[in-house]
């Protein structure tokens, strides 16, 4: 338990605050029953006390050494602390947590309150052969915080939650330095008071830490306008077991290979990011988010490509495919989306399948006006049918909503999973089809037909992301096997199809094998050499990014 | 000698074609005589035959092994070939070359014609303990291609000049793949035929190779619009002694630390880049470059900062300080710049010192019109006095001119050198002063008072580059000592003053010590570990980026 006030606590078995009401509307249940079938009775998570975790492997000597560094209240070995740090928020994590059988747990949770404490902890752990799993917001969906000890005697979770202050602000340069444990909402609140914003809004926004975002190469929903976290991180401080690396905030540099870009995305395997230096922007005075329809996904993607290559992109650019459009309109139910939008959709279906896009602009009123005018003209010239602001408002209201829905779906015995990639424009349609077919084919063959949806949400001149969501009945008692089959088939389809194994979910434990196929054995060996130098005893986040060495 | 036609050959002792007429106008000589003093008689370079280089250290066995791989015409041991590959185009390189005493020479020059040949050459060199210096355009100004053999028995220059084809083009995705030896002008010519452009225009444009640009983190004069080379390189193929790393062109990825960003800027110490996958854009249908005056450098920098933070930057953004403005107006002489511009300048000097900026826009006619309107409004609101297109035209006409002038200045016994950095906006004025003072102070104390000028030419939301040019009389017989003193003082001022040791000239041999101060010993050790993995025998470009190990 930490001694200062903690950042918001999440349900140990799912997403969001414990008091959060169910998110799934009744008519959605009907839709699911019709389309994929539902279990007869809902399945609630077990009680916290019934979660089975192994006994703490740390002796009193080591625990007292940990307490000497982080303080008595900076070390937790209680059941709840350990369960809360036993897994991330991926689908298999939640399946196992809800059943009360997570895949291990850290032997202790340690909350350092300074860079010096982090350094002392790493040196102690190297000496004592204890694996260290850095823990930011705990939202990994790729097994990035699984408590793997590898060849070590124990594993601790290093929770950065007490290191959550703004260190300094350089207003002229629009840069801010924060401790790595600072949560994104807290930073946005601080910046808002100064008329500034970071503009980083991943779906997990409500819980993520800035250090975690940097360590996992996160990208937010407005990345098209604000850039991904790698564009925002200008420097950082890394505490590695061997030594510190301190990279000041530089607007640009040609001083050799980018050490900054080696630490961004390093997922805790090189060391612990303790400070992050970030670019900020003026808070937008105006914003608008609106909907446009296209005849089909191909037409919408072509239009987005034109926007990117004409430098006319909005800040939020989001294009659903046919099945995601269909599902979101069905689930919107009696909301504001229905009337005019429904008519436009039905009208459009006369000429094709119809897909919905959201385009959003943020900035000064004048800039938003000028940019919006040019973008909407280009969109219309490329087949878009504007349908006003109600889909934009609906998207904005629900932008962080999906993980809450997932909890309710799990209760209903429904598997819901997401995975994502990016590829060049010339390959978008082919990869969209290949991955969709792999998911639908695998789940269909297993007797649990799936709804597979996709959207584009990060757009570049040379290509875009593809984000897949799929829903199917769980195979009771075989949930993990079912997941492993479909995840493997989808990842094969991504890498064989010329996509990157992840656009913004990171590698963690789950994508390791496919990263090797993407960057090759020599690429993996290069990363391993880097790790060998900074973490010679291999205590940092074993088994993530790089396979455990025998 | 290579068997195919070669890329354009440069003067072995300087820049440009041998037939190039002198570039320095007569009135400039007068200006220099008045301001810094001139030697009584010009000093021409020695004849090629008088250049002293050590005998070739390679025996017939190895030479025949090299010829087996690269072909008889792919291996050169002649005097001219070796002298042409003996040094880059930095100031000390040219001083020594002109005196006929370069700091060594490669024992042979090898021109591979395929990735497979590069791989075979690296394996042979590792086996035979021969150092390998990758050679692209040969334009390094930081000793990046100095023929250092380190602990090895010999050193070869690996000239990529025969590997200069376009490999493939993906028009929809706006990507092109080229062999690394392709020169920038050849690629632009190829792309122009397709209505495309890369948009990478470093001052060395006429000679640089794309592989060399990637290896040195080059940034072009229009980087504010098109980005630096790191923004353009989407993937590449690296032949390292240990293995190949093959990174396909991806618009974005979160697959761990960026291997791409480890190879960009690796300066030949990890391996040889053989293919580069680049983002391209539509060739601009319209362009305009124009001049604006500001009261002083501070006011101009503030205005550029506003443009960057309001997302209203032009594609070319260039701001001279007071002394650069003064010198360029003086040197423009009878050109078109004088009349209206001179009057504006003199008028402005009534209220301050007066500095000139160039802003350039490229794109479709409509986009240029819209962007220019907004940018010029913001500039006027921030104190700019627009003075029309003649300064823009003059800049455009002379944008690749400086290295030609340098040759003439060297002939006149004048030292002319440039160095550059980048820093945050809040630090620009202080760093500008500190570096300028260090240069002027050091040269003044040595009895050779200097003209020191500076401009901003790469602009970011959080800061900008600072590019210094300085001119002073040479200290005859002590040219290198004189250079070493002023270079050292300037680099100390940069790093102590919070700048990066290089914004776009790279590290090479000359910036090594300061890079270590910038990224720390642990940062350097991390790079060394990477090199140890990919180049276990240390044959790749010894002594560049990283100090030789004993």
PDB file of C-alpha atoms in Angstrom, chain A residues 193-419:
ATOM      1  CA  UNK A 193      -5.338  24.871 -16.219  1.00  0.00           C
ATOM      2  CA  UNK A 194      -2.536  26.382 -18.287  1.00  0.00           C
ATOM      3  CA  UNK A 195      -4.400  26.394 -21.579  1.00  0.00           C
ATOM      4  CA  UNK A 196      -2.350  23.464 -22.869  1.00  0.00           C
ATOM      5  CA  UNK A 197      -2.906  19.834 -23.863  1.00  0.00           C
ATOM      6  CA  UNK A 198      -0.850  16.754 -24.646  1.00  0.00           C
ATOM      7  CA  UNK A 199      -3.520  15.373 -26.968  1.00  0.00           C
ATOM      8  CA  UNK A 200      -2.827  11.702 -26.277  1.00  0.00           C
ATOM      9  CA  UNK A 201      -6.104   9.786 -25.998  1.00  0.00           C
ATOM     10  CA  UNK A 202      -5.727   6.021 -26.261  1.00  0.00           C
ATOM     11  CA  UNK A 203      -8.899   4.061 -25.502  1.00  0.00           C
ATOM     12  CA  UNK A 204      -7.306   3.280 -22.134  1.00  0.00           C
ATOM     13  CA  UNK A 205      -6.841   7.023 -21.470  1.00  0.00           C
ATOM     14  CA  UNK A 206      -8.592   7.002 -18.089  1.00  0.00           C
ATOM     15  CA  UNK A 207      -5.940   4.788 -16.514  1.00  0.00           C
ATOM     16  CA  UNK A 208      -2.675   4.928 -18.504  1.00  0.00           C
ATOM     17  CA  UNK A 209       0.552   6.399 -17.181  1.00  0.00           C
ATOM     18  CA  UNK A 210       2.789   8.499 -19.415  1.00  0.00           C
ATOM     19  CA  UNK A 211       5.761   6.230 -18.765  1.00  0.00           C
ATOM     20  CA  UNK A 212       3.656   3.261 -19.784  1.00  0.00           C
ATOM     21  CA  UNK A 213       2.581   5.015 -22.974  1.00  0.00           C
ATOM     22  CA  UNK A 214       6.212   5.736 -23.853  1.00  0.00           C
ATOM     23  CA  UNK A 215       7.343   2.211 -23.003  1.00  0.00           C
ATOM     24  CA  UNK A 216       4.663   0.655 -25.228  1.00  0.00           C
ATOM     25  CA  UNK A 217       4.643   3.073 -28.217  1.00  0.00           C
ATOM     26  CA  UNK A 218       1.070   4.018 -27.572  1.00  0.00           C
ATOM     27  CA  UNK A 219      -1.012   5.932 -30.128  1.00  0.00           C
ATOM     28  CA  UNK A 220      -4.112   7.912 -29.232  1.00  0.00           C
ATOM     29  CA  UNK A 221      -7.428   8.359 -31.011  1.00  0.00           C
ATOM     30  CA  UNK A 222      -6.330  11.771 -32.286  1.00  0.00           C
ATOM     31  CA  UNK A 223      -2.900  10.533 -33.426  1.00  0.00           C
ATOM     32  CA  UNK A 224      -3.593  11.721 -36.935  1.00  0.00           C
ATOM     33  CA  UNK A 225      -3.502  15.275 -35.619  1.00  0.00           C
ATOM     34  CA  UNK A 226      -1.338  15.089 -32.508  1.00  0.00           C
ATOM     35  CA  UNK A 227       0.972  12.237 -33.471  1.00  0.00           C
ATOM     36  CA  UNK A 228       1.613   9.054 -31.523  1.00  0.00           C
ATOM     37  CA  UNK A 229       3.508   9.060 -28.232  1.00  0.00           C
ATOM     38  CA  UNK A 230       6.823   8.582 -30.085  1.00  0.00           C
ATOM     39  CA  UNK A 231       6.227  11.972 -31.710  1.00  0.00           C
ATOM     40  CA  UNK A 232       5.539  13.560 -28.325  1.00  0.00           C
ATOM     41  CA  UNK A 233       8.414  12.117 -26.299  1.00  0.00           C
ATOM     42  CA  UNK A 234      11.410  14.434 -26.744  1.00  0.00           C
ATOM     43  CA  UNK A 235      13.579  12.811 -24.120  1.00  0.00           C
ATOM     44  CA  UNK A 236      13.436  10.738 -20.964  1.00  0.00           C
ATOM     45  CA  UNK A 237      15.338   9.283 -18.075  1.00  0.00           C
ATOM     46  CA  UNK A 238      15.805   5.545 -17.876  1.00  0.00           C
ATOM     47  CA  UNK A 239      16.966   3.720 -14.778  1.00  0.00           C
ATOM     48  CA  UNK A 240      18.543   0.521 -16.083  1.00  0.00           C
ATOM     49  CA  UNK A 241      20.158  -2.001 -13.760  1.00  0.00           C
ATOM     50  CA  UNK A 242      23.597  -1.159 -15.219  1.00  0.00           C
ATOM     51  CA  UNK A 243      23.278   2.654 -15.323  1.00  0.00           C
ATOM     52  CA  UNK A 244      21.025   5.605 -16.026  1.00  0.00           C
ATOM     53  CA  UNK A 245      20.456   7.024 -19.480  1.00  0.00           C
ATOM     54  CA  UNK A 246      19.388  10.645 -19.375  1.00  0.00           C
ATOM     55  CA  UNK A 247      18.209  12.123 -22.653  1.00  0.00           C
ATOM     56  CA  UNK A 248      17.279  15.794 -22.415  1.00  0.00           C
ATOM     57  CA  UNK A 249      14.347  17.214 -24.373  1.00  0.00           C
ATOM     58  CA  UNK A 250      15.656  18.067 -27.847  1.00  0.00           C
ATOM     59  CA  UNK A 251      13.477  19.214 -30.732  1.00  0.00           C
ATOM     60  CA  UNK A 252      15.678  17.136 -33.079  1.00  0.00           C
ATOM     61  CA  UNK A 253      19.165  15.679 -33.269  1.00  0.00           C
ATOM     62  CA  UNK A 254      21.416  13.771 -35.660  1.00  0.00           C
ATOM     63  CA  UNK A 255      23.668  12.431 -32.915  1.00  0.00           C
ATOM     64  CA  UNK A 256      23.861   8.834 -34.113  1.00  0.00           C
ATOM     65  CA  UNK A 257      21.232   6.095 -33.831  1.00  0.00           C
ATOM     66  CA  UNK A 258      18.286   7.354 -31.779  1.00  0.00           C
ATOM     67  CA  UNK A 259      18.646   6.229 -28.168  1.00  0.00           C
ATOM     68  CA  UNK A 260      15.291   7.890 -27.556  1.00  0.00           C
ATOM     69  CA  UNK A 261      13.686   5.573 -30.115  1.00  0.00           C
ATOM     70  CA  UNK A 262      15.382   2.598 -28.446  1.00  0.00           C
ATOM     71  CA  UNK A 263      13.805   3.392 -25.094  1.00  0.00           C
ATOM     72  CA  UNK A 264      10.401   4.271 -26.526  1.00  0.00           C
ATOM     73  CA  UNK A 265       8.846   0.841 -27.073  1.00  0.00           C
ATOM     74  CA  UNK A 266      11.302  -0.951 -24.812  1.00  0.00           C
ATOM     75  CA  UNK A 267       8.432  -2.329 -22.685  1.00  0.00           C
ATOM     76  CA  UNK A 268      10.383  -2.418 -19.457  1.00  0.00           C
ATOM     77  CA  UNK A 269      12.964  -4.909 -20.654  1.00  0.00           C
ATOM     78  CA  UNK A 270      15.861  -2.420 -20.617  1.00  0.00           C
ATOM     79  CA  UNK A 271      15.005  -0.583 -17.434  1.00  0.00           C
ATOM     80  CA  UNK A 272      12.398   1.671 -15.873  1.00  0.00           C
ATOM     81  CA  UNK A 273      11.492   5.004 -17.450  1.00  0.00           C
ATOM     82  CA  UNK A 274      11.296   7.424 -14.515  1.00  0.00           C
ATOM     83  CA  UNK A 275      10.840  10.814 -16.234  1.00  0.00           C
ATOM     84  CA  UNK A 276       9.356  11.712 -19.590  1.00  0.00           C
ATOM     85  CA  UNK A 277       9.846  14.988 -21.451  1.00  0.00           C
ATOM     86  CA  UNK A 278       6.844  15.660 -23.657  1.00  0.00           C
ATOM     87  CA  UNK A 279       5.780  18.096 -26.332  1.00  0.00           C
ATOM     88  CA  UNK A 280       2.501  19.850 -25.528  1.00  0.00           C
ATOM     89  CA  UNK A 281       0.223  22.098 -27.558  1.00  0.00           C
ATOM     90  CA  UNK A 282      -2.206  24.915 -26.962  1.00  0.00           C
ATOM     91  CA  UNK A 283      -5.538  23.531 -25.796  1.00  0.00           C
ATOM     92  CA  UNK A 284      -7.978  23.681 -28.695  1.00  0.00           C
ATOM     93  CA  UNK A 285     -10.416  26.591 -28.471  1.00  0.00           C
ATOM     94  CA  UNK A 286     -12.784  24.896 -30.882  1.00  0.00           C
ATOM     95  CA  UNK A 287     -13.539  21.374 -32.001  1.00  0.00           C
ATOM     96  CA  UNK A 288     -15.957  19.572 -34.242  1.00  0.00           C
ATOM     97  CA  UNK A 289     -16.483  15.851 -34.846  1.00  0.00           C
ATOM     98  CA  UNK A 290     -18.829  14.780 -37.576  1.00  0.00           C
ATOM     99  CA  UNK A 291     -19.959  11.819 -39.577  1.00  0.00           C
ATOM    100  CA  UNK A 292     -19.654  11.071 -43.265  1.00  0.00           C
ATOM    101  CA  UNK A 293     -20.835   7.999 -45.144  1.00  0.00           C
ATOM    102  CA  UNK A 294     -19.047   6.272 -47.981  1.00  0.00           C
ATOM    103  CA  UNK A 295     -20.343   3.687 -50.400  1.00  0.00           C
ATOM    104  CA  UNK A 296     -17.994   1.052 -49.003  1.00  0.00           C
ATOM    105  CA  UNK A 297     -14.785   0.555 -47.004  1.00  0.00           C
ATOM    106  CA  UNK A 298     -12.640   0.702 -50.110  1.00  0.00           C
ATOM    107  CA  UNK A 299     -14.070   4.080 -51.133  1.00  0.00           C
ATOM    108  CA  UNK A 300     -13.630   5.445 -47.608  1.00  0.00           C
ATOM    109  CA  UNK A 301     -10.026   4.259 -47.426  1.00  0.00           C
ATOM    110  CA  UNK A 302      -9.290   5.839 -50.795  1.00  0.00           C
ATOM    111  CA  UNK A 303     -10.708   9.133 -49.561  1.00  0.00           C
ATOM    112  CA  UNK A 304      -8.611   8.990 -46.390  1.00  0.00           C
ATOM    113  CA  UNK A 305      -5.553   8.262 -48.519  1.00  0.00           C
ATOM    114  CA  UNK A 306      -6.245  11.358 -50.590  1.00  0.00           C
ATOM    115  CA  UNK A 307      -6.582  13.468 -47.431  1.00  0.00           C
ATOM    116  CA  UNK A 308      -3.263  12.178 -46.110  1.00  0.00           C
ATOM    117  CA  UNK A 309      -1.409  12.687 -49.358  1.00  0.00           C
ATOM    118  CA  UNK A 310      -2.924  16.154 -49.865  1.00  0.00           C
ATOM    119  CA  UNK A 311      -2.016  17.121 -46.272  1.00  0.00           C
ATOM    120  CA  UNK A 312      -5.641  17.745 -45.452  1.00  0.00           C
ATOM    121  CA  UNK A 313      -6.134  15.239 -42.644  1.00  0.00           C
ATOM    122  CA  UNK A 314      -8.410  16.020 -39.714  1.00  0.00           C
ATOM    123  CA  UNK A 315      -7.111  15.392 -36.177  1.00  0.00           C
ATOM    124  CA  UNK A 316      -9.413  12.432 -35.678  1.00  0.00           C
ATOM    125  CA  UNK A 317      -9.890  10.216 -38.733  1.00  0.00           C
ATOM    126  CA  UNK A 318     -11.815   7.036 -38.199  1.00  0.00           C
ATOM    127  CA  UNK A 319     -13.429   4.815 -40.807  1.00  0.00           C
ATOM    128  CA  UNK A 320     -15.526   1.789 -39.917  1.00  0.00           C
ATOM    129  CA  UNK A 321     -15.915  -1.083 -42.344  1.00  0.00           C
ATOM    130  CA  UNK A 322     -19.305  -2.428 -43.379  1.00  0.00           C
ATOM    131  CA  UNK A 323     -19.802  -4.757 -40.433  1.00  0.00           C
ATOM    132  CA  UNK A 324     -18.605  -2.266 -37.808  1.00  0.00           C
ATOM    133  CA  UNK A 325     -20.937   0.339 -39.308  1.00  0.00           C
ATOM    134  CA  UNK A 326     -23.840  -2.110 -39.229  1.00  0.00           C
ATOM    135  CA  UNK A 327     -23.164  -3.150 -35.640  1.00  0.00           C
ATOM    136  CA  UNK A 328     -22.663   0.339 -34.276  1.00  0.00           C
ATOM    137  CA  UNK A 329     -25.857   1.586 -35.858  1.00  0.00           C
ATOM    138  CA  UNK A 330     -27.736  -1.435 -34.489  1.00  0.00           C
ATOM    139  CA  UNK A 331     -26.315  -0.946 -30.998  1.00  0.00           C
ATOM    140  CA  UNK A 332     -26.900   2.817 -31.033  1.00  0.00           C
ATOM    141  CA  UNK A 333     -30.555   1.885 -30.562  1.00  0.00           C
ATOM    142  CA  UNK A 334     -32.835   4.710 -29.554  1.00  0.00           C
ATOM    143  CA  UNK A 335     -29.941   7.205 -29.379  1.00  0.00           C
ATOM    144  CA  UNK A 336     -29.588  10.423 -31.333  1.00  0.00           C
ATOM    145  CA  UNK A 337     -27.810   8.632 -34.092  1.00  0.00           C
ATOM    146  CA  UNK A 338     -30.860   6.965 -35.507  1.00  0.00           C
ATOM    147  CA  UNK A 339     -33.195   9.314 -37.347  1.00  0.00           C
ATOM    148  CA  UNK A 340     -31.366  11.269 -40.056  1.00  0.00           C
ATOM    149  CA  UNK A 341     -28.394   8.940 -39.947  1.00  0.00           C
ATOM    150  CA  UNK A 342     -30.481   5.836 -40.316  1.00  0.00           C
ATOM    151  CA  UNK A 343     -32.197   7.313 -43.346  1.00  0.00           C
ATOM    152  CA  UNK A 344     -28.852   8.276 -44.906  1.00  0.00           C
ATOM    153  CA  UNK A 345     -27.509   4.799 -44.226  1.00  0.00           C
ATOM    154  CA  UNK A 346     -30.520   3.062 -45.710  1.00  0.00           C
ATOM    155  CA  UNK A 347     -30.396   5.432 -48.678  1.00  0.00           C
ATOM    156  CA  UNK A 348     -26.750   4.665 -49.230  1.00  0.00           C
ATOM    157  CA  UNK A 349     -27.259   0.935 -48.992  1.00  0.00           C
ATOM    158  CA  UNK A 350     -29.178   1.260 -52.233  1.00  0.00           C
ATOM    159  CA  UNK A 351     -25.860   1.995 -53.917  1.00  0.00           C
ATOM    160  CA  UNK A 352     -23.586  -0.250 -51.841  1.00  0.00           C
ATOM    161  CA  UNK A 353     -23.051  -1.447 -48.319  1.00  0.00           C
ATOM    162  CA  UNK A 354     -22.450   1.905 -46.645  1.00  0.00           C
ATOM    163  CA  UNK A 355     -19.711   2.699 -44.135  1.00  0.00           C
ATOM    164  CA  UNK A 356     -19.456   5.429 -41.524  1.00  0.00           C
ATOM    165  CA  UNK A 357     -16.444   7.651 -40.897  1.00  0.00           C
ATOM    166  CA  UNK A 358     -15.825  10.185 -38.146  1.00  0.00           C
ATOM    167  CA  UNK A 359     -13.681  13.224 -38.869  1.00  0.00           C
ATOM    168  CA  UNK A 360     -12.713  15.579 -36.071  1.00  0.00           C
ATOM    169  CA  UNK A 361     -10.941  18.925 -36.029  1.00  0.00           C
ATOM    170  CA  UNK A 362      -9.426  20.688 -33.035  1.00  0.00           C
ATOM    171  CA  UNK A 363      -7.674  24.036 -32.781  1.00  0.00           C
ATOM    172  CA  UNK A 364      -8.407  27.729 -32.897  1.00  0.00           C
ATOM    173  CA  UNK A 365     -11.828  28.562 -34.285  1.00  0.00           C
ATOM    174  CA  UNK A 366     -10.260  30.081 -37.385  1.00  0.00           C
ATOM    175  CA  UNK A 367      -7.924  27.158 -38.035  1.00  0.00           C
ATOM    176  CA  UNK A 368     -10.686  24.606 -37.540  1.00  0.00           C
ATOM    177  CA  UNK A 369     -12.875  26.528 -39.976  1.00  0.00           C
ATOM    178  CA  UNK A 370     -10.217  26.735 -42.691  1.00  0.00           C
ATOM    179  CA  UNK A 371      -9.079  23.122 -42.326  1.00  0.00           C
ATOM    180  CA  UNK A 372     -12.584  21.704 -42.087  1.00  0.00           C
ATOM    181  CA  UNK A 373     -13.622  23.474 -45.251  1.00  0.00           C
ATOM    182  CA  UNK A 374     -10.740  22.051 -47.270  1.00  0.00           C
ATOM    183  CA  UNK A 375     -11.049  18.530 -45.832  1.00  0.00           C
ATOM    184  CA  UNK A 376     -14.807  18.293 -46.316  1.00  0.00           C
ATOM    185  CA  UNK A 377     -14.457  19.547 -49.912  1.00  0.00           C
ATOM    186  CA  UNK A 378     -11.904  16.842 -50.639  1.00  0.00           C
ATOM    187  CA  UNK A 379     -14.052  14.231 -48.918  1.00  0.00           C
ATOM    188  CA  UNK A 380     -17.118  15.195 -50.933  1.00  0.00           C
ATOM    189  CA  UNK A 381     -15.058  15.129 -54.112  1.00  0.00           C
ATOM    190  CA  UNK A 382     -14.103  11.591 -53.124  1.00  0.00           C
ATOM    191  CA  UNK A 383     -17.592  10.236 -52.609  1.00  0.00           C
ATOM    192  CA  UNK A 384     -18.378  11.215 -49.012  1.00  0.00           C
ATOM    193  CA  UNK A 385     -21.912  11.987 -47.891  1.00  0.00           C
ATOM    194  CA  UNK A 386     -21.753  14.240 -44.797  1.00  0.00           C
ATOM    195  CA  UNK A 387     -24.387  13.384 -42.185  1.00  0.00           C
ATOM    196  CA  UNK A 388     -23.748  16.010 -39.536  1.00  0.00           C
ATOM    197  CA  UNK A 389     -22.474  16.040 -35.993  1.00  0.00           C
ATOM    198  CA  UNK A 390     -24.581  13.434 -34.231  1.00  0.00           C
ATOM    199  CA  UNK A 391     -22.308  10.469 -35.103  1.00  0.00           C
ATOM    200  CA  UNK A 392     -19.342  12.585 -34.009  1.00  0.00           C
ATOM    201  CA  UNK A 393     -21.000  13.385 -30.693  1.00  0.00           C
ATOM    202  CA  UNK A 394     -21.861   9.724 -30.195  1.00  0.00           C
ATOM    203  CA  UNK A 395     -18.283   8.688 -30.907  1.00  0.00           C
ATOM    204  CA  UNK A 396     -16.927  11.325 -28.522  1.00  0.00           C
ATOM    205  CA  UNK A 397     -19.269  10.246 -25.734  1.00  0.00           C
ATOM    206  CA  UNK A 398     -18.355   6.589 -26.141  1.00  0.00           C
ATOM    207  CA  UNK A 399     -14.659   6.839 -27.024  1.00  0.00           C
ATOM    208  CA  UNK A 400     -13.401   5.198 -23.817  1.00  0.00           C
ATOM    209  CA  UNK A 401     -16.380   2.892 -23.494  1.00  0.00           C
ATOM    210  CA  UNK A 402     -15.368  -0.374 -25.134  1.00  0.00           C
ATOM    211  CA  UNK A 403     -13.485  -1.902 -22.169  1.00  0.00           C
ATOM    212  CA  UNK A 404     -16.550  -1.407 -19.951  1.00  0.00           C
ATOM    213  CA  UNK A 405     -18.710  -3.188 -22.510  1.00  0.00           C
ATOM    214  CA  UNK A 406     -16.208  -6.019 -22.599  1.00  0.00           C
ATOM    215  CA  UNK A 407     -16.775  -6.775 -18.912  1.00  0.00           C
ATOM    216  CA  UNK A 408     -20.512  -7.105 -19.507  1.00  0.00           C
ATOM    217  CA  UNK A 409     -19.956  -9.288 -22.546  1.00  0.00           C
ATOM    218  CA  UNK A 410     -17.657 -11.582 -20.580  1.00  0.00           C
ATOM    219  CA  UNK A 411     -20.391 -11.889 -17.986  1.00  0.00           C
ATOM    220  CA  UNK A 412     -22.696 -13.004 -20.810  1.00  0.00           C
ATOM    221  CA  UNK A 413     -20.208 -15.643 -21.947  1.00  0.00           C
ATOM    222  CA  UNK A 414     -19.183 -13.638 -24.982  1.00  0.00           C
ATOM    223  CA  UNK A 415     -15.601 -13.441 -26.206  1.00  0.00           C
ATOM    224  CA  UNK A 416     -14.673  -9.965 -27.366  1.00  0.00           C
ATOM    225  CA  UNK A 417     -11.162  -9.245 -28.521  1.00  0.00           C
ATOM    226  CA  UNK A 418      -9.318  -6.637 -30.544  1.00  0.00           C
ATOM    227  CA  UNK A 419      -6.106  -6.711 -32.504  1.00  0.00           C
TER     228      UNK A 419
END
